[in-house]
Amino acid sequence: MRPTHLLLAVCVAATWGVNFVVIEIGLDHFPPLLLSALRFLLAALPAVFLVGRPKVAWKWIVGVGLALGVAKFGLVFVGMDQGMPAGLTSLVLQIQAVFTALIAFAVLGERLTGLRVAGMAVAVAGIAVAAVDEGSTGPLPAFALVVLGGACWGVSNVLTRKASPPDALNFMVWVSTVPVLPLLVLSLLTEGADRDLAALRALDMEGVGVILFIAWVSTVFGFGAWGWLIKRHPASTVAPFSLLVPVFGMASAWLLLDEAVSPLRWAAAALLVTGVAMTSLARPGGNRVAATAAGGADSAADVPTKEALDGIPADRPAAGGLAGAAGAAGGASRG
């Protein structure tokens, strides 16, 4: 990998990690579901008029939009609003790799190798340690919402793998059109029109900056750059950079939000990152989805591979966060 490409991969990971801090700040300005809806609205517009027509079937765009945009990001934003710290969220969401492997085993028939099973066990141990740490300092229901968000991310990863989009940016932009209305309706029903209108009336430059960052920088730039790297390098070369996301997430939360990192949390981070690396980077056995059957791509080189999709990190909003869009991420933490 060229030095400039290496720098770009690190920048994407840093963007997705810092995005969790930006989301935390944004939750001081907006209700969580409204913030998520605005994020996808700006990720879709005006980009949807610039990227061309969708290059995969609408069923995949709608499926990923609902699983990732509505379910995953809705749960994560609500969890953070209810007290889940930004840095810990960036770490716990990496459990998506375990859910992805399990769902792929159940739905796609991929064989779980011994290394992958061992990696999942290590990652789950990391989640258990993180839960013990959070249980002594913060609300466990918020922690559970983020873990459930990781499960929904696993669903969206498998759907994305089935879709095999030939253009990651095009796919992310069109996926971003799907969650806007459902999230706005859910916000009106659960957060209330009065709260939503009050947030919009009080909109200031910091609030605008938050939405622009999580929509254009984390989602459009992040997933566009990640897809560009995946097309030019083996997935096994690019995917490991996603493991830097919780490093940047926890470090930026500590620096910018004064979020403490306890010894237990460091232990959880070591276990979870190690387990995710073993789960995501191990060579899977069993069936693989053919490009022509899943998405009609012209060549396998243009299709995000299984390893690449397992390596896509969280918002991440993207987004990426699709992360997030795909990807992904004021003052003190809500922990």
Coordinates of C-alpha atoms in Angstrom, one line a residue, residues 59-268:
K59 CA -34.7 -4.7 -2.3
W60 CA -31.1 -4.6 -1.1
I61 CA -31.1 -0.8 -0.8
V62 CA -34.3 -0.9 1.3
G63 CA -33.2 -3.9 3.3
V64 CA -29.8 -2.3 4.3
G65 CA -31.5 1.1 4.8
L66 CA -33.9 -0.3 7.3
A67 CA -31.4 -2.7 9.1
L68 CA -28.5 -0.2 9.2
G69 CA -30.1 3.3 9.0
V70 CA -33.2 2.8 11.1
A71 CA -32.5 -0.2 13.4
K72 CA -28.7 0.0 14.0
F73 CA -28.2 3.8 14.1
G74 CA -31.6 4.4 15.8
L75 CA -30.6 2.0 18.6
V76 CA -27.1 3.4 18.9
F77 CA -28.2 7.0 19.0
V78 CA -30.9 6.3 21.6
G79 CA -28.4 4.2 23.6
M80 CA -25.9 7.1 23.6
D81 CA -28.6 9.5 24.5
Q82 CA -29.6 7.3 27.5
G83 CA -26.1 7.3 28.9
M84 CA -23.8 5.1 26.8
P85 CA -20.4 6.8 26.6
A86 CA -19.0 7.7 23.2
G87 CA -15.7 5.9 23.5
L88 CA -17.3 2.8 24.9
T89 CA -19.9 2.8 22.1
S90 CA -17.1 2.9 19.5
L91 CA -15.6 -0.2 21.2
V92 CA -18.8 -2.2 21.9
L93 CA -20.1 -1.8 18.3
Q94 CA -17.2 -3.9 17.1
I95 CA -19.2 -6.9 18.3
Q96 CA -20.9 -6.6 14.9
A97 CA -18.2 -8.8 13.5
V98 CA -19.4 -11.7 15.7
F99 CA -23.0 -11.2 14.7
T100 CA -22.0 -11.0 11.0
A101 CA -20.2 -14.3 11.2
L102 CA -23.1 -16.0 13.0
I103 CA -25.7 -14.7 10.6
A104 CA -23.6 -15.6 7.6
F105 CA -23.3 -19.1 9.0
A106 CA -27.0 -19.4 9.5
V107 CA -28.1 -17.7 6.2
L108 CA -25.3 -18.1 3.7
G109 CA -23.9 -21.4 4.9
E110 CA -20.4 -20.2 5.6
R111 CA -18.5 -22.6 7.7
L112 CA -17.2 -21.3 11.1
T113 CA -13.5 -22.3 11.3
G114 CA -11.9 -23.0 14.7
L115 CA -10.0 -19.6 14.6
R116 CA -13.2 -17.7 13.9
V117 CA -15.1 -19.5 16.8
A118 CA -12.2 -18.8 19.1
G119 CA -12.2 -15.1 18.0
M120 CA -15.9 -14.8 18.7
A121 CA -15.4 -16.3 22.2
V122 CA -12.7 -13.8 22.9
A123 CA -14.8 -10.9 21.6
V124 CA -17.8 -12.0 23.7
A125 CA -15.5 -12.1 26.7
G126 CA -14.5 -8.5 26.0
I127 CA -18.2 -7.5 25.8
A128 CA -18.8 -9.2 29.2
V129 CA -15.9 -7.3 30.8
A130 CA -17.2 -4.1 29.3
A131 CA -20.7 -4.8 30.6
V132 CA -19.3 -5.4 34.1
D133 CA -17.4 -2.1 33.9
E134 CA -20.4 -0.2 32.6
G135 CA -22.7 -1.8 35.1
S136 CA -20.7 -0.2 37.9
T137 CA -20.7 3.3 36.4
G138 CA -23.5 3.6 33.9
P139 CA -26.9 2.3 32.7
L140 CA -26.9 -1.3 31.4
P141 CA -30.1 -0.8 29.3
A142 CA -28.2 1.8 27.2
F143 CA -25.3 -0.7 26.9
A144 CA -27.8 -3.4 25.7
L145 CA -29.2 -1.1 23.1
V146 CA -25.7 -0.6 21.6
V147 CA -25.1 -4.4 21.6
L148 CA -28.5 -4.8 19.8
G149 CA -27.4 -2.2 17.4
G150 CA -24.3 -4.3 16.6
A151 CA -26.6 -7.2 15.9
C152 CA -28.6 -5.1 13.4
W153 CA -25.3 -4.0 11.8
G154 CA -24.5 -7.7 11.4
V155 CA -27.8 -8.2 9.5
S156 CA -27.0 -5.2 7.2
N157 CA -23.5 -6.6 6.6
V158 CA -24.9 -9.9 5.3
L159 CA -27.5 -8.1 3.2
T160 CA -24.7 -5.9 1.7
R161 CA -22.7 -9.0 1.0
K162 CA -25.7 -10.5 -0.8
A163 CA -26.2 -7.2 -2.8
S164 CA -22.5 -7.1 -3.7
P165 CA -22.6 -3.4 -4.7
P166 CA -20.1 -2.5 -7.4
D167 CA -19.8 1.1 -6.2
A168 CA -19.7 1.6 -2.4
L169 CA -20.4 5.3 -2.6
N170 CA -23.3 5.0 -4.9
F171 CA -24.8 2.2 -2.7
M172 CA -24.3 4.3 0.5
V173 CA -25.9 7.4 -0.9
W174 CA -29.0 5.5 -2.1
V175 CA -29.2 3.5 1.2
S176 CA -29.2 6.9 3.0
T177 CA -32.5 7.8 1.3
V178 CA -34.3 5.0 3.0
P179 CA -34.1 5.8 6.7
V180 CA -35.1 9.4 6.6
L181 CA -38.9 9.1 6.6
P182 CA -39.1 6.1 9.1
L183 CA -36.7 7.9 11.5
L184 CA -38.7 11.1 11.3
V185 CA -42.0 9.3 11.9
L186 CA -40.4 7.4 14.9
S187 CA -39.1 10.7 16.2
L188 CA -42.5 12.3 16.0
L189 CA -44.1 9.4 17.7
T190 CA -41.6 8.8 20.5
E191 CA -39.7 12.1 21.0
G192 CA -42.6 14.4 20.1
A193 CA -43.2 17.2 17.6
D194 CA -42.7 19.9 20.3
R195 CA -39.2 18.6 21.2
D196 CA -38.2 18.2 17.5
L197 CA -39.4 21.7 16.6
A198 CA -37.7 23.2 19.6
A199 CA -34.4 21.6 18.6
L200 CA -34.7 22.9 15.0
R201 CA -35.6 26.4 16.2
A202 CA -32.6 26.4 18.5
L203 CA -30.2 25.3 15.7
D204 CA -26.9 27.0 15.9
M205 CA -23.5 26.8 14.2
E206 CA -22.3 23.9 16.4
G207 CA -25.5 21.9 15.6
V208 CA -25.0 22.6 11.9
G209 CA -21.4 21.5 12.1
V210 CA -22.4 18.3 13.8
I211 CA -24.9 17.3 11.1
L212 CA -22.5 18.2 8.3
F213 CA -19.7 16.2 9.9
I214 CA -21.6 13.0 10.5
A215 CA -23.4 13.2 7.1
W216 CA -20.7 14.4 4.7
V217 CA -17.4 13.6 6.4
S218 CA -18.2 10.4 8.3
T219 CA -20.7 8.9 5.9
V220 CA -20.0 10.2 2.3
F221 CA -16.3 10.7 2.6
G222 CA -15.7 7.8 4.9
F223 CA -17.5 5.2 2.9
G224 CA -16.4 6.6 -0.4
A225 CA -12.8 6.5 0.6
W226 CA -13.1 3.0 2.1
G227 CA -14.7 1.7 -1.0
W228 CA -12.0 3.3 -3.1
L229 CA -9.3 1.6 -1.0
I230 CA -11.1 -1.8 -1.2
K231 CA -11.1 -1.6 -5.0
R232 CA -7.3 -1.0 -5.2
H233 CA -6.0 -3.3 -2.4
P234 CA -6.8 -6.7 -1.1
A235 CA -9.5 -6.7 1.6
S236 CA -7.1 -8.4 4.0
T237 CA -4.8 -5.3 3.6
V238 CA -7.5 -2.7 4.2
A239 CA -9.8 -4.4 6.7
P240 CA -7.4 -4.3 9.7
F241 CA -7.4 -0.5 9.7
S242 CA -11.0 -0.7 10.9
L243 CA -9.6 -2.0 14.2
L244 CA -8.2 1.5 14.8
V245 CA -11.8 2.9 15.0
P246 CA -12.3 2.2 18.8
V247 CA -8.7 3.3 19.4
F248 CA -9.5 6.8 17.9
G249 CA -13.0 6.7 19.5
M250 CA -11.8 6.0 23.0
A251 CA -8.8 8.4 22.7
S252 CA -10.9 11.3 21.3
A253 CA -13.6 10.8 24.0
W254 CA -10.9 10.9 26.6
L255 CA -9.3 14.0 25.2
L256 CA -12.4 16.0 24.2
L257 CA -15.1 14.7 26.6
D258 CA -13.0 13.9 29.5
E259 CA -14.3 10.3 29.4
A260 CA -12.4 8.2 31.8
V261 CA -11.0 4.8 30.7
S262 CA -10.9 2.4 33.6
P263 CA -8.5 -0.6 33.8
L264 CA -11.5 -2.9 33.1
R265 CA -12.4 -0.9 30.0
W266 CA -8.8 -1.3 28.7
A267 CA -9.0 -5.0 29.4
A268 CA -12.3 -5.1 27.5

